[in-house]
Amino acid sequence: MGNYLRNLDKRREGAKLRMQRKRAAIAASDWRTKFEYRNNAAANSANYRERRRIQEIEERRATSAMKKQARKREEEDLRRKHSPTAKPQPIPNAKFPPPPAKPPHRY
């Protein structure tokens, strides 16, 4: 799915650039207008690409951090579950709660 979305973004960006070039060609009646339009189109597309790149980096960073936290939590749970001092955890059952703990017996 990632490649499909990446290709879709590239195609959208290409179409956008083509339209910008087309508008620039239509609107550029003299050299000054042509120059301004071309510069604006180039600057806008560069800014767009840069913003997209930064956004993708941030998304990747966030997802990798979440994955890392999940892995760490999983490792801790496994370590806790398989440690030699671990007590067997009761299976939670809503219908039949565990009986109350008895106080220690004293003589």
PDB file of N, CA and C in Angstrom:
ATOM      1  N   MET A   1       0.824  -1.192   0.000  1.00  0.00           N
ATOM      2  CA  MET A   1       0.000   0.000   0.000  1.00  0.00           C
ATOM      3  C   MET A   1       0.872   1.261   0.000  1.00  0.00           C
ATOM      4  N   GLY A   2       2.037   1.192   0.652  1.00  0.00           N
ATOM      5  CA  GLY A   2       2.920   2.355   0.747  1.00  0.00           C
ATOM      6  C   GLY A   2       3.404   2.829  -0.605  1.00  0.00           C
ATOM      7  N   ASN A   3       3.821   1.854  -1.463  1.00  0.00           N
ATOM      8  CA  ASN A   3       4.291   2.233  -2.793  1.00  0.00           C
ATOM      9  C   ASN A   3       3.183   2.868  -3.603  1.00  0.00           C
ATOM     10  N   TYR A   4       1.984   2.325  -3.486  1.00  0.00           N
ATOM     11  CA  TYR A   4       0.848   2.860  -4.240  1.00  0.00           C
ATOM     12  C   TYR A   4       0.608   4.324  -3.864  1.00  0.00           C
ATOM     13  N   LEU A   5       0.597   4.599  -2.548  1.00  0.00           N
ATOM     14  CA  LEU A   5       0.368   5.967  -2.088  1.00  0.00           C
ATOM     15  C   LEU A   5       1.504   6.891  -2.506  1.00  0.00           C
ATOM     16  N   ARG A   6       2.740   6.372  -2.442  1.00  0.00           N
ATOM     17  CA  ARG A   6       3.890   7.186  -2.843  1.00  0.00           C
ATOM     18  C   ARG A   6       3.790   7.536  -4.328  1.00  0.00           C
ATOM     19  N   ASN A   7       3.437   6.530  -5.153  1.00  0.00           N
ATOM     20  CA  ASN A   7       3.290   6.776  -6.587  1.00  0.00           C
ATOM     21  C   ASN A   7       2.154   7.756  -6.848  1.00  0.00           C
ATOM     22  N   LEU A   8       1.075   7.613  -6.089  1.00  0.00           N
ATOM     23  CA  LEU A   8      -0.064   8.513  -6.245  1.00  0.00           C
ATOM     24  C   LEU A   8       0.364   9.950  -5.943  1.00  0.00           C
ATOM     25  N   ASP A   9       1.122  10.117  -4.859  1.00  0.00           N
ATOM     26  CA  ASP A   9       1.616  11.456  -4.514  1.00  0.00           C
ATOM     27  C   ASP A   9       2.506  12.014  -5.616  1.00  0.00           C
ATOM     28  N   LYS A  10       3.379  11.163  -6.151  1.00  0.00           N
ATOM     29  CA  LYS A  10       4.272  11.623  -7.224  1.00  0.00           C
ATOM     30  C   LYS A  10       3.469  12.041  -8.449  1.00  0.00           C
ATOM     31  N   ARG A  11       2.432  11.247  -8.777  1.00  0.00           N
ATOM     32  CA  ARG A  11       1.603  11.589  -9.939  1.00  0.00           C
ATOM     33  C   ARG A  11       0.853  12.893  -9.711  1.00  0.00           C
ATOM     34  N   ARG A  12       0.323  13.060  -8.498  1.00  0.00           N
ATOM     35  CA  ARG A  12      -0.382  14.311  -8.172  1.00  0.00           C
ATOM     36  C   ARG A  12       0.562  15.498  -8.294  1.00  0.00           C
ATOM     37  N   GLU A  13       1.759  15.322  -7.744  1.00  0.00           N
ATOM     38  CA  GLU A  13       2.739  16.406  -7.788  1.00  0.00           C
ATOM     39  C   GLU A  13       3.130  16.723  -9.234  1.00  0.00           C
ATOM     40  N   GLY A  14       3.297  15.675 -10.045  1.00  0.00           N
ATOM     41  CA  GLY A  14       3.627  15.873 -11.460  1.00  0.00           C
ATOM     42  C   GLY A  14       2.530  16.624 -12.186  1.00  0.00           C
ATOM     43  N   ALA A  15       1.273  16.260 -11.909  1.00  0.00           N
ATOM     44  CA  ALA A  15       0.140  16.948 -12.542  1.00  0.00           C
ATOM     45  C   ALA A  15       0.098  18.407 -12.109  1.00  0.00           C
ATOM     46  N   LYS A  16       0.380  18.629 -10.842  1.00  0.00           N
ATOM     47  CA  LYS A  16       0.383  19.998 -10.319  1.00  0.00           C
ATOM     48  C   LYS A  16       1.458  20.832 -11.016  1.00  0.00           C
ATOM     49  N   LEU A  17       2.646  20.244 -11.153  1.00  0.00           N
ATOM     50  CA  LEU A  17       3.743  20.959 -11.823  1.00  0.00           C
ATOM     51  C   LEU A  17       3.405  21.233 -13.285  1.00  0.00           C
ATOM     52  N   ARG A  18       2.790  20.248 -13.955  1.00  0.00           N
ATOM     53  CA  ARG A  18       2.399  20.455 -15.360  1.00  0.00           C
ATOM     54  C   ARG A  18       1.411  21.603 -15.494  1.00  0.00           C
ATOM     55  N   MET A  19       0.444  21.643 -14.569  1.00  0.00           N
ATOM     56  CA  MET A  19      -0.541  22.729 -14.606  1.00  0.00           C
ATOM     57  C   MET A  19       0.124  24.077 -14.340  1.00  0.00           C
ATOM     58  N   GLN A  20       1.070  24.096 -13.423  1.00  0.00           N
ATOM     59  CA  GLN A  20       1.784  25.344 -13.143  1.00  0.00           C
ATOM     60  C   GLN A  20       2.529  25.815 -14.387  1.00  0.00           C
ATOM     61  N   ARG A  21       3.190  24.872 -15.056  1.00  0.00           N
ATOM     62  CA  ARG A  21       3.920  25.233 -16.284  1.00  0.00           C
ATOM     63  C   ARG A  21       2.967  25.747 -17.353  1.00  0.00           C
ATOM     64  N   LYS A  22       1.826  25.077 -17.463  1.00  0.00           N
ATOM     65  CA  LYS A  22       0.829  25.474 -18.461  1.00  0.00           C
ATOM     66  C   LYS A  22       0.333  26.891 -18.181  1.00  0.00           C
ATOM     67  N   ARG A  23      -0.012  27.147 -16.912  1.00  0.00           N
ATOM     68  CA  ARG A  23      -0.475  28.487 -16.540  1.00  0.00           C
ATOM     69  C   ARG A  23       0.599  29.529 -16.808  1.00  0.00           C
ATOM     70  N   ALA A  24       1.820  29.153 -16.478  1.00  0.00           N
ATOM     71  CA  ALA A  24       2.926  30.088 -16.695  1.00  0.00           C
ATOM     72  C   ALA A  24       3.078  30.402 -18.178  1.00  0.00           C
ATOM     73  N   ALA A  25       2.959  29.375 -19.016  1.00  0.00           N
ATOM     74  CA  ALA A  25       3.098  29.585 -20.462  1.00  0.00           C
ATOM     75  C   ALA A  25       1.968  30.456 -20.998  1.00  0.00           C
ATOM     76  N   ILE A  26       0.757  30.228 -20.495  1.00  0.00           N
ATOM     77  CA  ILE A  26      -0.394  31.009 -20.962  1.00  0.00           C
ATOM     78  C   ILE A  26      -0.281  32.458 -20.498  1.00  0.00           C
ATOM     79  N   ALA A  27       0.052  32.620 -19.212  1.00  0.00           N
ATOM     80  CA  ALA A  27       0.056  33.960 -18.635  1.00  0.00           C
ATOM     81  C   ALA A  27       1.285  34.781 -19.012  1.00  0.00           C
ATOM     82  N   ALA A  28       2.343  34.121 -19.427  1.00  0.00           N
ATOM     83  CA  ALA A  28       3.592  34.844 -19.691  1.00  0.00           C
ATOM     84  C   ALA A  28       3.541  35.500 -21.065  1.00  0.00           C
ATOM     85  N   SER A  29       3.120  36.746 -21.068  1.00  0.00           N
ATOM     86  CA  SER A  29       3.071  37.448 -22.348  1.00  0.00           C
ATOM     87  C   SER A  29       4.405  38.126 -22.636  1.00  0.00           C
ATOM     88  N   ASP A  30       5.059  38.633 -21.613  1.00  0.00           N
ATOM     89  CA  ASP A  30       6.381  39.237 -21.809  1.00  0.00           C
ATOM     90  C   ASP A  30       7.409  38.494 -20.967  1.00  0.00           C
ATOM     91  N   TRP A  31       8.659  38.828 -21.163  1.00  0.00           N
ATOM     92  CA  TRP A  31       9.730  38.074 -20.500  1.00  0.00           C
ATOM     93  C   TRP A  31       9.678  38.210 -18.989  1.00  0.00           C
ATOM     94  N   ARG A  32       9.268  39.408 -18.477  1.00  0.00           N
ATOM     95  CA  ARG A  32       9.252  39.631 -17.035  1.00  0.00           C
ATOM     96  C   ARG A  32       8.201  38.738 -16.358  1.00  0.00           C
ATOM     97  N   THR A  33       7.002  38.700 -16.926  1.00  0.00           N
ATOM     98  CA  THR A  33       5.938  37.863 -16.361  1.00  0.00           C
ATOM     99  C   THR A  33       6.351  36.403 -16.404  1.00  0.00           C
ATOM    100  N   LYS A  34       6.929  36.004 -17.536  1.00  0.00           N
ATOM    101  CA  LYS A  34       7.376  34.617 -17.700  1.00  0.00           C
ATOM    102  C   LYS A  34       8.383  34.263 -16.606  1.00  0.00           C
ATOM    103  N   PHE A  35       9.324  35.179 -16.396  1.00  0.00           N
ATOM    104  CA  PHE A  35      10.372  34.967 -15.393  1.00  0.00           C
ATOM    105  C   PHE A  35       9.750  34.824 -13.999  1.00  0.00           C
ATOM    106  N   GLU A  36       8.809  35.721 -13.647  1.00  0.00           N
ATOM    107  CA  GLU A  36       8.164  35.687 -12.327  1.00  0.00           C
ATOM    108  C   GLU A  36       7.376  34.390 -12.130  1.00  0.00           C
ATOM    109  N   TYR A  37       6.602  34.024 -13.141  1.00  0.00           N
ATOM    110  CA  TYR A  37       5.791  32.805 -13.046  1.00  0.00           C
ATOM    111  C   TYR A  37       6.665  31.575 -12.860  1.00  0.00           C
ATOM    112  N   ARG A  38       7.720  31.488 -13.641  1.00  0.00           N
ATOM    113  CA  ARG A  38       8.600  30.311 -13.531  1.00  0.00           C
ATOM    114  C   ARG A  38       9.246  30.236 -12.155  1.00  0.00           C
ATOM    115  N   ASN A  39       9.718  31.375 -11.674  1.00  0.00           N
ATOM    116  CA  ASN A  39      10.348  31.385 -10.345  1.00  0.00           C
ATOM    117  C   ASN A  39       9.355  30.998  -9.258  1.00  0.00           C
ATOM    118  N   ASN A  40       8.142  31.560  -9.341  1.00  0.00           N
ATOM    119  CA  ASN A  40       7.122  31.236  -8.332  1.00  0.00           C
ATOM    120  C   ASN A  40       6.768  29.756  -8.363  1.00  0.00           C
ATOM    121  N   ALA A  41       6.587  29.217  -9.570  1.00  0.00           N
ATOM    122  CA  ALA A  41       6.227  27.800  -9.692  1.00  0.00           C
ATOM    123  C   ALA A  41       7.327  26.918  -9.120  1.00  0.00           C
ATOM    124  N   ALA A  42       8.582  27.249  -9.443  1.00  0.00           N
ATOM    125  CA  ALA A  42       9.706  26.446  -8.943  1.00  0.00           C
ATOM    126  C   ALA A  42       9.788  26.536  -7.421  1.00  0.00           C
ATOM    127  N   ALA A  43       9.631  27.749  -6.885  1.00  0.00           N
ATOM    128  CA  ALA A  43       9.715  27.933  -5.431  1.00  0.00           C
ATOM    129  C   ALA A  43       8.588  27.184  -4.733  1.00  0.00           C
ATOM    130  N   ASN A  44       7.362  27.288  -5.284  1.00  0.00           N
ATOM    131  CA  ASN A  44       6.222  26.615  -4.659  1.00  0.00           C
ATOM    132  C   ASN A  44       6.392  25.106  -4.656  1.00  0.00           C
ATOM    133  N   SER A  45       6.829  24.550  -5.782  1.00  0.00           N
ATOM    134  CA  SER A  45       6.969  23.093  -5.840  1.00  0.00           C
ATOM    135  C   SER A  45       8.092  22.627  -4.916  1.00  0.00           C
ATOM    136  N   ALA A  46       9.176  23.411  -4.835  1.00  0.00           N
ATOM    137  CA  ALA A  46      10.275  23.041  -3.936  1.00  0.00           C
ATOM    138  C   ALA A  46       9.795  23.085  -2.484  1.00  0.00           C
ATOM    139  N   ASN A  47       9.041  24.138  -2.145  1.00  0.00           N
ATOM    140  CA  ASN A  47       8.510  24.252  -0.776  1.00  0.00           C
ATOM    141  C   ASN A  47       7.580  23.093  -0.457  1.00  0.00           C
ATOM    142  N   TYR A  48       6.735  22.748  -1.427  1.00  0.00           N
ATOM    143  CA  TYR A  48       5.785  21.651  -1.228  1.00  0.00           C
ATOM    144  C   TYR A  48       6.534  20.344  -0.983  1.00  0.00           C
ATOM    145  N   ARG A  49       7.532  20.085  -1.829  1.00  0.00           N
ATOM    146  CA  ARG A  49       8.308  18.842  -1.670  1.00  0.00           C
ATOM    147  C   ARG A  49       9.004  18.802  -0.316  1.00  0.00           C
ATOM    148  N   GLU A  50       9.559  19.947   0.086  1.00  0.00           N
ATOM    149  CA  GLU A  50      10.264  20.006   1.365  1.00  0.00           C
ATOM    150  C   GLU A  50       9.295  19.768   2.531  1.00  0.00           C
ATOM    151  N   ARG A  51       8.130  20.408   2.471  1.00  0.00           N
ATOM    152  CA  ARG A  51       7.131  20.210   3.531  1.00  0.00           C
ATOM    153  C   ARG A  51       6.697  18.757   3.607  1.00  0.00           C
ATOM    154  N   ARG A  52       6.438  18.151   2.448  1.00  0.00           N
ATOM    155  CA  ARG A  52       6.032  16.743   2.403  1.00  0.00           C
ATOM    156  C   ARG A  52       7.128  15.853   2.989  1.00  0.00           C
ATOM    157  N   ARG A  53       8.374  16.134   2.627  1.00  0.00           N
ATOM    158  CA  ARG A  53       9.498  15.327   3.103  1.00  0.00           C
ATOM    159  C   ARG A  53       9.591  15.403   4.629  1.00  0.00           C
ATOM    160  N   ILE A  54       9.502  16.617   5.168  1.00  0.00           N
ATOM    161  CA  ILE A  54       9.582  16.804   6.619  1.00  0.00           C
ATOM    162  C   ILE A  54       8.414  16.106   7.310  1.00  0.00           C
ATOM    163  N   GLN A  55       7.223  16.220   6.716  1.00  0.00           N
ATOM    164  CA  GLN A  55       6.036  15.575   7.294  1.00  0.00           C
ATOM    165  C   GLN A  55       6.212  14.058   7.329  1.00  0.00           C
ATOM    166  N   GLU A  56       6.723  13.483   6.237  1.00  0.00           N
ATOM    167  CA  GLU A  56       6.939  12.033   6.196  1.00  0.00           C
ATOM    168  C   GLU A  56       7.965  11.600   7.237  1.00  0.00           C
ATOM    169  N   ILE A  57       9.030  12.395   7.391  1.00  0.00           N
ATOM    170  CA  ILE A  57      10.062  12.073   8.390  1.00  0.00           C
ATOM    171  C   ILE A  57       9.442  12.069   9.787  1.00  0.00           C
ATOM    172  N   GLU A  58       8.631  13.093  10.088  1.00  0.00           N
ATOM    173  CA  GLU A  58       7.983  13.173  11.407  1.00  0.00           C
ATOM    174  C   GLU A  58       7.046  11.987  11.640  1.00  0.00           C
ATOM    175  N   GLU A  59       6.289  11.619  10.595  1.00  0.00           N
ATOM    176  CA  GLU A  59       5.379  10.472  10.729  1.00  0.00           C
ATOM    177  C   GLU A  59       6.161   9.198  11.003  1.00  0.00           C
ATOM    178  N   ARG A  60       7.253   9.006  10.241  1.00  0.00           N
ATOM    179  CA  ARG A  60       8.080   7.808  10.449  1.00  0.00           C
ATOM    180  C   ARG A  60       8.651   7.788  11.856  1.00  0.00           C
ATOM    181  N   ARG A  61       9.127   8.944  12.326  1.00  0.00           N
ATOM    182  CA  ARG A  61       9.710   9.030  13.664  1.00  0.00           C
ATOM    183  C   ARG A  61       8.669   8.672  14.728  1.00  0.00           C
ATOM    184  N   ALA A  62       7.458   9.192  14.554  1.00  0.00           N
ATOM    185  CA  ALA A  62       6.392   8.923  15.531  1.00  0.00           C
ATOM    186  C   ALA A  62       6.017   7.443  15.538  1.00  0.00           C
ATOM    187  N   THR A  63       5.860   6.849  14.350  1.00  0.00           N
ATOM    188  CA  THR A  63       5.466   5.434  14.306  1.00  0.00           C
ATOM    189  C   THR A  63       6.571   4.547  14.858  1.00  0.00           C
ATOM    190  N   SER A  64       7.825   4.878  14.550  1.00  0.00           N
ATOM    191  CA  SER A  64       8.911   4.041  15.069  1.00  0.00           C
ATOM    192  C   SER A  64       8.993   4.158  16.586  1.00  0.00           C
ATOM    193  N   ALA A  65       8.736   5.347  17.129  1.00  0.00           N
ATOM    194  CA  ALA A  65       8.748   5.512  18.587  1.00  0.00           C
ATOM    195  C   ALA A  65       7.633   4.689  19.223  1.00  0.00           C
ATOM    196  N   MET A  66       6.459   4.700  18.597  1.00  0.00           N
ATOM    197  CA  MET A  66       5.343   3.911  19.125  1.00  0.00           C
ATOM    198  C   MET A  66       5.662   2.424  19.080  1.00  0.00           C
ATOM    199  N   LYS A  67       6.251   1.970  17.967  1.00  0.00           N
ATOM    200  CA  LYS A  67       6.623   0.555  17.855  1.00  0.00           C
ATOM    201  C   LYS A  67       7.644   0.189  18.919  1.00  0.00           C
ATOM    202  N   LYS A  68       8.613   1.081  19.125  1.00  0.00           N
ATOM    203  CA  LYS A  68       9.664   0.827  20.106  1.00  0.00           C
ATOM    204  C   LYS A  68       9.063   0.698  21.513  1.00  0.00           C
ATOM    205  N   GLN A  69       8.127   1.595  21.845  1.00  0.00           N
ATOM    206  CA  GLN A  69       7.477   1.534  23.157  1.00  0.00           C
ATOM    207  C   GLN A  69       6.683   0.241  23.316  1.00  0.00           C
ATOM    208  N   ALA A  70       5.977  -0.153  22.256  1.00  0.00           N
ATOM    209  CA  ALA A  70       5.179  -1.386  22.318  1.00  0.00           C
ATOM    210  C   ALA A  70       6.085  -2.593  22.520  1.00  0.00           C
ATOM    211  N   ARG A  71       7.207  -2.622  21.780  1.00  0.00           N
ATOM    212  CA  ARG A  71       8.162  -3.727  21.928  1.00  0.00           C
ATOM    213  C   ARG A  71       8.713  -3.781  23.346  1.00  0.00           C
ATOM    214  N   LYS A  72       9.060  -2.610  23.881  1.00  0.00           N
ATOM    215  CA  LYS A  72       9.622  -2.540  25.227  1.00  0.00           C
ATOM    216  C   LYS A  72       8.602  -3.050  26.251  1.00  0.00           C
ATOM    217  N   ARG A  73       7.339  -2.621  26.094  1.00  0.00           N
ATOM    218  CA  ARG A  73       6.280  -3.061  26.995  1.00  0.00           C
ATOM    219  C   ARG A  73       6.103  -4.571  26.926  1.00  0.00           C
ATOM    220  N   GLU A  74       6.134  -5.102  25.689  1.00  0.00           N
ATOM    221  CA  GLU A  74       5.991  -6.543  25.494  1.00  0.00           C
ATOM    222  C   GLU A  74       7.120  -7.303  26.184  1.00  0.00           C
ATOM    223  N   GLU A  75       8.356  -6.808  26.002  1.00  0.00           N
ATOM    224  CA  GLU A  75       9.517  -7.453  26.636  1.00  0.00           C
ATOM    225  C   GLU A  75       9.374  -7.450  28.154  1.00  0.00           C
ATOM    226  N   GLU A  76       8.957  -6.305  28.708  1.00  0.00           N
ATOM    227  CA  GLU A  76       8.793  -6.219  30.161  1.00  0.00           C
ATOM    228  C   GLU A  76       7.722  -7.188  30.654  1.00  0.00           C
ATOM    229  N   ASP A  77       6.626  -7.280  29.916  1.00  0.00           N
ATOM    230  CA  ASP A  77       5.558  -8.215  30.297  1.00  0.00           C
ATOM    231  C   ASP A  77       6.063  -9.652  30.276  1.00  0.00           C
ATOM    232  N   LEU A  78       6.793 -10.006  29.213  1.00  0.00           N
ATOM    233  CA  LEU A  78       7.338 -11.364  29.119  1.00  0.00           C
ATOM    234  C   LEU A  78       8.324 -11.634  30.243  1.00  0.00           C
ATOM    235  N   ARG A  79       9.192 -10.652  30.514  1.00  0.00           N
ATOM    236  CA  ARG A  79      10.186 -10.806  31.573  1.00  0.00           C
ATOM    237  C   ARG A  79       9.481 -11.000  32.911  1.00  0.00           C
ATOM    238  N   ARG A  80       8.440 -10.198  33.153  1.00  0.00           N
ATOM    239  CA  ARG A  80       7.693 -10.295  34.399  1.00  0.00           C
ATOM    240  C   ARG A  80       6.984 -11.643  34.503  1.00  0.00           C
ATOM    241  N   LYS A  81       6.420 -12.077  33.377  1.00  0.00           N
ATOM    242  CA  LYS A  81       5.652 -13.321  33.356  1.00  0.00           C
ATOM    243  C   LYS A  81       6.544 -14.540  33.597  1.00  0.00           C
ATOM    244  N   HIS A  82       7.760 -14.518  33.043  1.00  0.00           N
ATOM    245  CA  HIS A  82       8.634 -15.692  33.115  1.00  0.00           C
ATOM    246  C   HIS A  82       9.729 -15.588  34.167  1.00  0.00           C
ATOM    247  N   SER A  83       9.660 -14.583  35.014  1.00  0.00           N
ATOM    248  CA  SER A  83      10.697 -14.471  36.039  1.00  0.00           C
ATOM    249  C   SER A  83      10.480 -15.555  37.101  1.00  0.00           C
ATOM    250  N   PRO A  84      11.563 -16.009  37.768  1.00  0.00           N
ATOM    251  CA  PRO A  84      11.426 -17.094  38.757  1.00  0.00           C
ATOM    252  C   PRO A  84      10.590 -16.687  39.972  1.00  0.00           C
ATOM    253  N   THR A  85      10.503 -15.401  40.264  1.00  0.00           N
ATOM    254  CA  THR A  85       9.738 -14.955  41.435  1.00  0.00           C
ATOM    255  C   THR A  85       8.300 -14.585  41.075  1.00  0.00           C
ATOM    256  N   ALA A  86       7.935 -14.757  39.819  1.00  0.00           N
ATOM    257  CA  ALA A  86       6.594 -14.350  39.379  1.00  0.00           C
ATOM    258  C   ALA A  86       5.532 -15.258  39.972  1.00  0.00           C
ATOM    259  N   LYS A  87       4.469 -14.648  40.465  1.00  0.00           N
ATOM    260  CA  LYS A  87       3.337 -15.413  40.976  1.00  0.00           C
ATOM    261  C   LYS A  87       2.376 -15.650  39.817  1.00  0.00           C
ATOM    262  N   PRO A  88       1.730 -16.801  39.780  1.00  0.00           N
ATOM    263  CA  PRO A  88       0.770 -17.024  38.692  1.00  0.00           C
ATOM    264  C   PRO A  88      -0.382 -16.027  38.794  1.00  0.00           C
ATOM    265  N   GLN A  89      -0.640 -15.347  37.714  1.00  0.00           N
ATOM    266  CA  GLN A  89      -1.699 -14.342  37.700  1.00  0.00           C
ATOM    267  C   GLN A  89      -3.048 -15.020  37.477  1.00  0.00           C
ATOM    268  N   PRO A  90      -4.044 -14.686  38.291  1.00  0.00           N
ATOM    269  CA  PRO A  90      -5.362 -15.284  38.080  1.00  0.00           C
ATOM    270  C   PRO A  90      -5.987 -14.739  36.796  1.00  0.00           C
ATOM    271  N   ILE A  91      -6.754 -15.586  36.153  1.00  0.00           N
ATOM    272  CA  ILE A  91      -7.436 -15.160  34.935  1.00  0.00           C
ATOM    273  C   ILE A  91      -8.653 -14.347  35.360  1.00  0.00           C
ATOM    274  N   PRO A  92      -8.754 -13.102  34.900  1.00  0.00           N
ATOM    275  CA  PRO A  92      -9.885 -12.283  35.354  1.00  0.00           C
ATOM    276  C   PRO A  92     -11.210 -12.835  34.838  1.00  0.00           C
ATOM    277  N   ASN A  93     -12.166 -12.940  35.741  1.00  0.00           N
ATOM    278  CA  ASN A  93     -13.480 -13.439  35.372  1.00  0.00           C
ATOM    279  C   ASN A  93     -14.508 -12.522  36.022  1.00  0.00           C
ATOM    280  N   ALA A  94     -15.321 -11.869  35.209  1.00  0.00           N
ATOM    281  CA  ALA A  94     -16.271 -10.890  35.729  1.00  0.00           C
ATOM    282  C   ALA A  94     -17.391 -11.558  36.523  1.00  0.00           C
ATOM    283  N   LYS A  95     -17.811 -12.766  36.109  1.00  0.00           N
ATOM    284  CA  LYS A  95     -18.930 -13.429  36.778  1.00  0.00           C
ATOM    285  C   LYS A  95     -18.552 -13.928  38.169  1.00  0.00           C
ATOM    286  N   PHE A  96     -17.368 -14.515  38.276  1.00  0.00           N
ATOM    287  CA  PHE A  96     -16.941 -15.094  39.541  1.00  0.00           C
ATOM    288  C   PHE A  96     -15.647 -14.434  40.002  1.00  0.00           C
ATOM    289  N   PRO A  97     -15.750 -13.373  40.804  1.00  0.00           N
ATOM    290  CA  PRO A  97     -14.519 -12.727  41.277  1.00  0.00           C
ATOM    291  C   PRO A  97     -13.787 -13.640  42.258  1.00  0.00           C
ATOM    292  N   PRO A  98     -12.483 -13.478  42.391  1.00  0.00           N
ATOM    293  CA  PRO A  98     -11.731 -14.343  43.316  1.00  0.00           C
ATOM    294  C   PRO A  98     -12.172 -14.083  44.762  1.00  0.00           C
ATOM    295  N   PRO A  99     -12.085 -15.114  45.619  1.00  0.00           N
ATOM    296  CA  PRO A  99     -12.497 -14.930  47.021  1.00  0.00           C
ATOM    297  C   PRO A  99     -11.552 -13.950  47.719  1.00  0.00           C
ATOM    298  N   PRO A 100     -12.044 -13.286  48.761  1.00  0.00           N
ATOM    299  CA  PRO A 100     -11.172 -12.333  49.464  1.00  0.00           C
ATOM    300  C   PRO A 100     -10.000 -13.061  50.121  1.00  0.00           C
ATOM    301  N   ALA A 101      -8.877 -12.381  50.196  1.00  0.00           N
ATOM    302  CA  ALA A 101      -7.671 -12.978  50.776  1.00  0.00           C
ATOM    303  C   ALA A 101      -7.865 -13.175  52.278  1.00  0.00           C
ATOM    304  N   LYS A 102      -7.407 -14.340  52.772  1.00  0.00           N
ATOM    305  CA  LYS A 102      -7.539 -14.634  54.203  1.00  0.00           C
ATOM    306  C   LYS A 102      -6.402 -13.940  54.953  1.00  0.00           C
ATOM    307  N   PRO A 103      -6.690 -13.461  56.167  1.00  0.00           N
ATOM    308  CA  PRO A 103      -5.601 -12.868  56.955  1.00  0.00           C
ATOM    309  C   PRO A 103      -4.650 -13.968  57.422  1.00  0.00           C
ATOM    310  N   PRO A 104      -3.389 -13.630  57.665  1.00  0.00           N
ATOM    311  CA  PRO A 104      -2.444 -14.669  58.116  1.00  0.00           C
ATOM    312  C   PRO A 104      -2.873 -15.246  59.475  1.00  0.00           C
ATOM    313  N   HIS A 105      -2.688 -16.565  59.645  1.00  0.00           N
ATOM    314  CA  HIS A 105      -3.110 -17.252  60.866  1.00  0.00           C
ATOM    315  C   HIS A 105      -2.132 -16.957  61.997  1.00  0.00           C
ATOM    316  N   ARG A 106      -2.690 -16.618  63.185  1.00  0.00           N
ATOM    317  CA  ARG A 106      -1.831 -16.333  64.338  1.00  0.00           C
ATOM    318  C   ARG A 106      -2.175 -17.291  65.477  1.00  0.00           C
ATOM    319  N   TYR A 107      -1.158 -17.783  66.176  1.00  0.00           N
ATOM    320  CA  TYR A 107      -1.359 -18.634  67.358  1.00  0.00           C
ATOM    321  C   TYR A 107      -1.132 -17.864  68.606  1.00  0.00           C
TER     322      TYR A 107
END
